[in-house]
Amino acid sequence: MPRVLALTSGRIAVAVLAVIALLALLGPWLAPQDPLATSDHVLAAASGSHWLGTDHLGRDVFSRLLDGSRVSVLGSLEVALVALVVGAIPGILSVYLGRVFEWVTLRLADTLVALPFLLFAVAVIALLGNGLAQAMFVTGALVSPLFYRVARAATLSVARSPYVEAALVAGASTGWIVRRHVRVKVLPPLAVALAQTIGVGFVIVSSLTFLGIGVQPPAPTWGGLLASDLGYLGQRPWGPVAPALLIMVTVWACNLLADAIRDVSGEAGRALADDREARAARPGTNRPVSAGGTR
């Protein structure tokens, strides 16, 4: 993390995501008005009492955006964490548990990749009931092949190295090798994939709630607010801007964080960081070196 924060792109991404996380934690308490309370001031413009105006039922848009941030954040985190657990663990084990386990997990990963996860999530909701948690769980499982392939590729690069083969000859267990050698190589690419998947999760949650799936009105969500505002463009043409901007900025910050992690990980990233530290310690050499990010 310190090396990520050494990049301007990393600092910006972390700052934006920290604000979004605070909105998810404190949004319901920061909302100046009841997000479900209706009034006679329908489709009102922005004012001192309604900072972003009101919707077609007279509800305060700013309060609904704050209150709805928790659903988007929790849903995207659920997608990413489920995908990480379901994909990364079999990806690492497929290198060590024999050809049968490897063949089965590879075929499962190929099958999951072929399934359209949004349509599959809608089908699961139709079977299990209209709940966002089960939809995000299934979506995370469908996204898991990304983590499977990333973890497997990183593990293969380590498993074929001379020092790991020497450890196996010396009698080291698979668990020891994973903890001692594989983990160091696997964590950076998994961190990149995790940041990207959180952004994908935001898009999926917003898409489902835009369609009215997973969370039923009048519960506020960013996708639901975007959908309702699109129906009143004639009266409030600026209405969809706030929820759309929140979704776009959050996904952009996730991708920016993934790029920053990729820039500082690996041999090139470590060499760049070491060079910067050496230049900073040397008097009279304050020229920044940029590669994927700036000081």
Coordinates of C-alpha atoms in Angstrom, one line a residue:
M1 CA 0.0 0.0 0.0
P2 CA 2.8 2.6 0.7
R3 CA 4.1 2.1 -2.9
V4 CA 0.6 2.5 -4.3
L5 CA 0.1 5.7 -2.3
A6 CA 3.5 6.9 -3.7
L7 CA 1.7 7.3 -7.1
T8 CA -0.6 10.2 -7.7
S9 CA -3.1 7.9 -9.4
G10 CA -3.0 5.6 -6.3
R11 CA -3.7 8.5 -3.9
I12 CA -6.6 9.7 -6.0
A13 CA -8.1 6.3 -6.3
V14 CA -7.8 5.6 -2.5
A15 CA -9.2 9.0 -1.7
V16 CA -12.3 8.6 -3.9
L17 CA -12.9 5.0 -2.7
A18 CA -12.5 6.1 0.9
V19 CA -15.2 8.8 0.4
I20 CA -17.5 6.2 -1.1
A21 CA -16.9 3.8 1.8
L22 CA -17.7 6.6 4.3
L23 CA -20.9 7.3 2.4
A24 CA -21.8 3.6 2.7
L25 CA -21.1 3.6 6.4
L26 CA -22.5 6.9 7.4
G27 CA -24.9 7.7 4.5
P28 CA -28.2 6.8 6.3
W29 CA -27.2 9.1 9.2
L30 CA -25.8 11.9 7.1
A31 CA -29.0 12.1 5.0
P32 CA -30.6 15.5 5.9
Q33 CA -34.2 14.2 5.4
D34 CA -36.0 10.9 5.5
P35 CA -35.2 9.3 2.1
L36 CA -38.7 7.6 2.0
A37 CA -40.8 10.6 3.0
T38 CA -42.9 12.0 0.3
S39 CA -44.1 15.6 -0.1
D40 CA -46.1 17.9 -2.4
H41 CA -42.9 19.5 -3.8
V42 CA -42.6 17.0 -6.7
L43 CA -39.8 17.4 -9.3
A44 CA -38.5 20.5 -7.5
A45 CA -35.2 22.1 -8.5
A46 CA -32.2 22.3 -6.2
S47 CA -32.7 24.6 -3.2
G48 CA -31.5 25.1 0.3
S49 CA -33.8 22.5 1.7
H50 CA -33.3 20.0 -1.2
W51 CA -29.7 20.2 -2.4
L52 CA -30.4 18.0 -5.5
G53 CA -34.1 18.7 -5.8
T54 CA -36.9 16.2 -5.4
D55 CA -38.2 13.2 -7.4
H56 CA -41.6 12.5 -8.8
L57 CA -43.0 11.7 -5.4
G58 CA -41.4 14.7 -3.6
R59 CA -38.6 12.7 -2.0
D60 CA -35.3 14.4 -1.3
V61 CA -32.8 13.1 -4.0
F62 CA -29.7 13.9 -2.0
S63 CA -30.9 11.9 1.0
R64 CA -31.8 9.0 -1.3
L65 CA -28.4 9.0 -2.9
L66 CA -26.7 8.9 0.5
D67 CA -29.0 6.2 1.8
G68 CA -28.7 4.1 -1.3
S69 CA -24.9 4.1 -1.3
R70 CA -24.7 1.2 1.2
V71 CA -26.5 -1.2 -1.2
S72 CA -24.2 -0.5 -4.1
V73 CA -21.0 -0.8 -2.0
L74 CA -22.1 -4.0 -0.1
G75 CA -23.3 -5.6 -3.3
S76 CA -20.1 -4.9 -5.2
L77 CA -17.9 -6.2 -2.3
E78 CA -20.0 -9.4 -2.1
V79 CA -19.4 -10.0 -5.8
A80 CA -15.6 -9.4 -5.5
L81 CA -15.1 -11.5 -2.3
V82 CA -17.2 -14.4 -3.5
A83 CA -15.3 -14.4 -6.8
L84 CA -12.0 -14.2 -4.9
V85 CA -12.7 -17.2 -2.7
V86 CA -14.4 -19.4 -5.3
G87 CA -11.8 -18.7 -8.0
A88 CA -8.4 -18.2 -6.3
I89 CA -8.3 -21.2 -4.0
P90 CA -9.1 -23.8 -6.7
G91 CA -6.7 -21.9 -9.0
I92 CA -3.8 -22.4 -6.6
L93 CA -4.8 -26.0 -5.7
S94 CA -5.2 -27.0 -9.4
V95 CA -1.4 -26.9 -9.7
Y96 CA -0.8 -29.3 -6.9
L97 CA -3.8 -31.7 -6.6
G98 CA -3.2 -33.7 -9.7
R99 CA -4.6 -33.8 -13.3
V100 CA -8.1 -34.9 -12.4
F101 CA -8.7 -31.9 -10.1
E102 CA -7.0 -29.6 -12.7
W103 CA -9.2 -30.9 -15.6
V104 CA -12.4 -30.6 -13.6
T105 CA -11.7 -27.1 -12.4
L106 CA -10.6 -25.9 -15.9
R107 CA -13.8 -27.2 -17.4
L108 CA -15.9 -25.6 -14.7
A109 CA -14.1 -22.3 -15.3
D110 CA -14.7 -22.5 -19.0
T111 CA -18.4 -23.2 -18.4
L112 CA -18.8 -20.3 -16.1
V113 CA -17.2 -18.0 -18.6
A114 CA -19.7 -19.0 -21.2
L115 CA -22.7 -18.0 -19.1
P116 CA -24.1 -14.5 -19.3
F117 CA -23.9 -13.5 -15.6
L118 CA -26.5 -10.7 -15.7
L119 CA -29.1 -13.0 -17.3
F120 CA -28.1 -15.8 -15.0
A121 CA -28.5 -13.6 -12.0
V122 CA -32.0 -12.6 -13.1
A123 CA -32.9 -16.3 -13.5
V124 CA -31.6 -17.1 -10.0
I125 CA -33.7 -14.2 -8.5
A126 CA -36.7 -15.6 -10.3
L127 CA -36.1 -19.0 -8.7
L128 CA -34.9 -18.0 -5.2
G129 CA -36.8 -14.8 -4.7
N130 CA -36.1 -11.1 -5.3
G131 CA -33.1 -10.5 -3.1
L132 CA -29.8 -8.8 -4.0
A133 CA -27.6 -10.9 -1.8
Q134 CA -28.3 -14.2 -3.6
A135 CA -28.0 -12.4 -7.0
M136 CA -24.6 -11.0 -6.0
F137 CA -23.5 -14.4 -4.7
V138 CA -24.3 -16.1 -8.0
T139 CA -22.7 -13.3 -9.9
G140 CA -19.5 -13.6 -7.9
A141 CA -19.4 -17.3 -8.7
L142 CA -19.8 -16.5 -12.4
V143 CA -17.0 -13.9 -12.3
S144 CA -14.7 -16.3 -10.3
P145 CA -12.9 -17.7 -13.5
L146 CA -10.9 -14.4 -13.6
F147 CA -9.4 -15.1 -10.2
Y148 CA -9.0 -18.8 -11.1
R149 CA -6.9 -18.1 -14.1
V150 CA -4.9 -15.3 -12.4
A151 CA -4.1 -17.5 -9.4
R152 CA -3.3 -20.5 -11.5
A153 CA -1.0 -18.6 -13.8
A154 CA 0.9 -17.0 -10.9
T155 CA 1.2 -20.4 -9.1
L156 CA 2.5 -22.2 -12.2
S157 CA 5.3 -19.6 -12.6
V158 CA 6.4 -20.3 -9.0
A159 CA 5.8 -24.1 -9.1
R160 CA 8.3 -24.5 -11.9
S161 CA 11.0 -22.5 -10.3
P162 CA 14.2 -24.3 -9.1
Y163 CA 13.8 -23.2 -5.5
V164 CA 10.3 -24.7 -5.2
E165 CA 11.4 -27.9 -6.8
A166 CA 14.3 -28.1 -4.4
A167 CA 11.9 -27.5 -1.5
L168 CA 9.7 -30.4 -2.7
V169 CA 12.8 -32.7 -3.0
A170 CA 13.7 -31.7 0.6
G171 CA 10.3 -32.8 1.8
A172 CA 8.4 -29.5 2.1
S173 CA 4.6 -29.8 2.2
T174 CA 2.3 -28.2 -0.3
G175 CA 0.9 -25.9 2.4
W176 CA 4.3 -24.7 3.3
I177 CA 5.2 -24.0 -0.3
V178 CA 2.0 -22.0 -0.8
R179 CA 2.5 -20.0 2.4
R180 CA 6.2 -19.4 1.8
H181 CA 6.6 -18.9 -2.0
V182 CA 3.3 -19.0 -3.8
R183 CA 1.6 -16.3 -1.7
V184 CA 4.1 -13.7 -2.5
K185 CA 3.7 -14.2 -6.3
V186 CA -0.1 -14.6 -6.2
L187 CA -1.2 -11.7 -4.1
P188 CA -0.2 -8.7 -6.4
P189 CA -2.2 -10.0 -9.5
L190 CA -5.1 -11.0 -7.2
A191 CA -5.1 -7.5 -5.8
V192 CA -5.3 -6.1 -9.3
A193 CA -8.2 -8.4 -10.2
L194 CA -10.0 -7.7 -6.9
A195 CA -9.9 -3.9 -7.6
Q196 CA -11.2 -4.4 -11.1
T197 CA -13.9 -6.8 -9.9
I198 CA -15.2 -4.3 -7.3
G199 CA -15.8 -1.9 -10.2
V200 CA -17.5 -4.6 -12.2
G201 CA -19.7 -5.3 -9.1
F202 CA -20.8 -1.7 -9.0
V203 CA -21.9 -1.9 -12.6
I204 CA -23.8 -5.2 -12.0
V205 CA -25.5 -3.9 -8.9
S206 CA -26.5 -0.7 -10.7
S207 CA -27.8 -2.6 -13.7
L208 CA -29.9 -4.9 -11.6
T209 CA -31.4 -2.1 -9.5
F210 CA -31.9 -0.1 -12.6
L211 CA -34.2 -2.9 -13.8
G212 CA -35.9 -3.1 -10.4
I213 CA -34.3 -6.4 -9.6
G214 CA -32.8 -7.3 -6.2
V215 CA -34.1 -4.3 -4.3
Q216 CA -37.7 -3.2 -4.5
P217 CA -38.9 0.4 -4.5
P218 CA -39.2 2.6 -2.5
A219 CA -35.8 1.5 -1.1
P220 CA -33.2 3.9 -2.6
T221 CA -30.4 2.6 -4.8
W222 CA -28.2 4.4 -7.3
G223 CA -29.5 2.3 -10.2
G224 CA -33.1 2.8 -9.1
L225 CA -32.6 6.6 -8.9
L226 CA -31.1 6.6 -12.3
A227 CA -34.1 4.7 -13.7
S228 CA -36.7 6.9 -12.1
D229 CA -35.0 10.1 -13.1
L230 CA -34.9 9.0 -16.8
G231 CA -38.7 8.9 -16.8
Y232 CA -38.9 12.7 -16.1
L233 CA -36.2 14.2 -18.3
G234 CA -38.6 16.8 -19.5
Q235 CA -39.2 18.2 -16.1
R236 CA -35.7 17.4 -14.6
P237 CA -33.2 17.0 -17.4
W238 CA -30.3 17.2 -14.8
G239 CA -31.9 14.4 -12.7
P240 CA -29.8 11.4 -13.9
V241 CA -26.5 13.3 -13.6
A242 CA -25.9 12.7 -9.9
P243 CA -26.5 8.9 -9.7
A244 CA -24.7 8.4 -13.1
L245 CA -21.7 10.4 -12.0
L246 CA -21.4 8.5 -8.7
I247 CA -21.4 5.2 -10.5
M248 CA -18.9 6.4 -13.1
V249 CA -16.5 7.9 -10.6
T250 CA -16.6 4.8 -8.4
V251 CA -15.9 2.4 -11.3
W252 CA -13.2 4.8 -12.6
A253 CA -11.5 4.9 -9.1
C254 CA -11.6 1.1 -8.9
N255 CA -9.9 0.8 -12.3
L256 CA -7.4 3.5 -11.4
L257 CA -6.5 1.6 -8.2
A258 CA -6.0 -1.6 -10.2
D259 CA -3.7 0.2 -12.5
A260 CA -1.7 1.7 -9.6
I261 CA -1.3 -1.7 -8.0
R262 CA -0.2 -3.2 -11.3
D263 CA 2.3 -0.4 -11.8
V264 CA 4.0 -1.0 -8.4
S265 CA 3.9 -4.8 -8.4
G266 CA 6.3 -7.1 -10.3
E267 CA 9.9 -6.6 -11.0
A268 CA 9.5 -3.3 -12.9
G269 CA 7.4 -1.8 -10.2
R270 CA 9.8 -2.8 -7.4
A271 CA 12.8 -1.5 -9.4
L272 CA 11.0 1.8 -9.9
A273 CA 10.1 2.1 -6.2
D274 CA 13.7 1.3 -5.2
D275 CA 15.0 3.9 -7.7
R276 CA 12.7 6.6 -6.3
E277 CA 13.8 5.8 -2.7
A278 CA 17.4 6.0 -3.7
R279 CA 16.9 9.4 -5.5
A280 CA 15.0 10.7 -2.5
A281 CA 17.8 9.8 -0.2
R282 CA 20.4 11.3 -2.4
P283 CA 20.8 15.1 -2.0
G284 CA 20.3 17.3 -5.1
T285 CA 18.3 14.7 -7.1
N286 CA 14.7 15.5 -6.9
R287 CA 13.6 14.8 -10.4
P288 CA 10.6 12.5 -10.4
V289 CA 10.5 9.3 -12.4
S290 CA 7.1 8.4 -13.9
A291 CA 5.9 5.1 -15.0
G292 CA 2.1 4.6 -15.0
G293 CA 1.8 7.2 -12.3
T294 CA 3.3 10.6 -11.3
R295 CA 4.7 11.9 -8.1

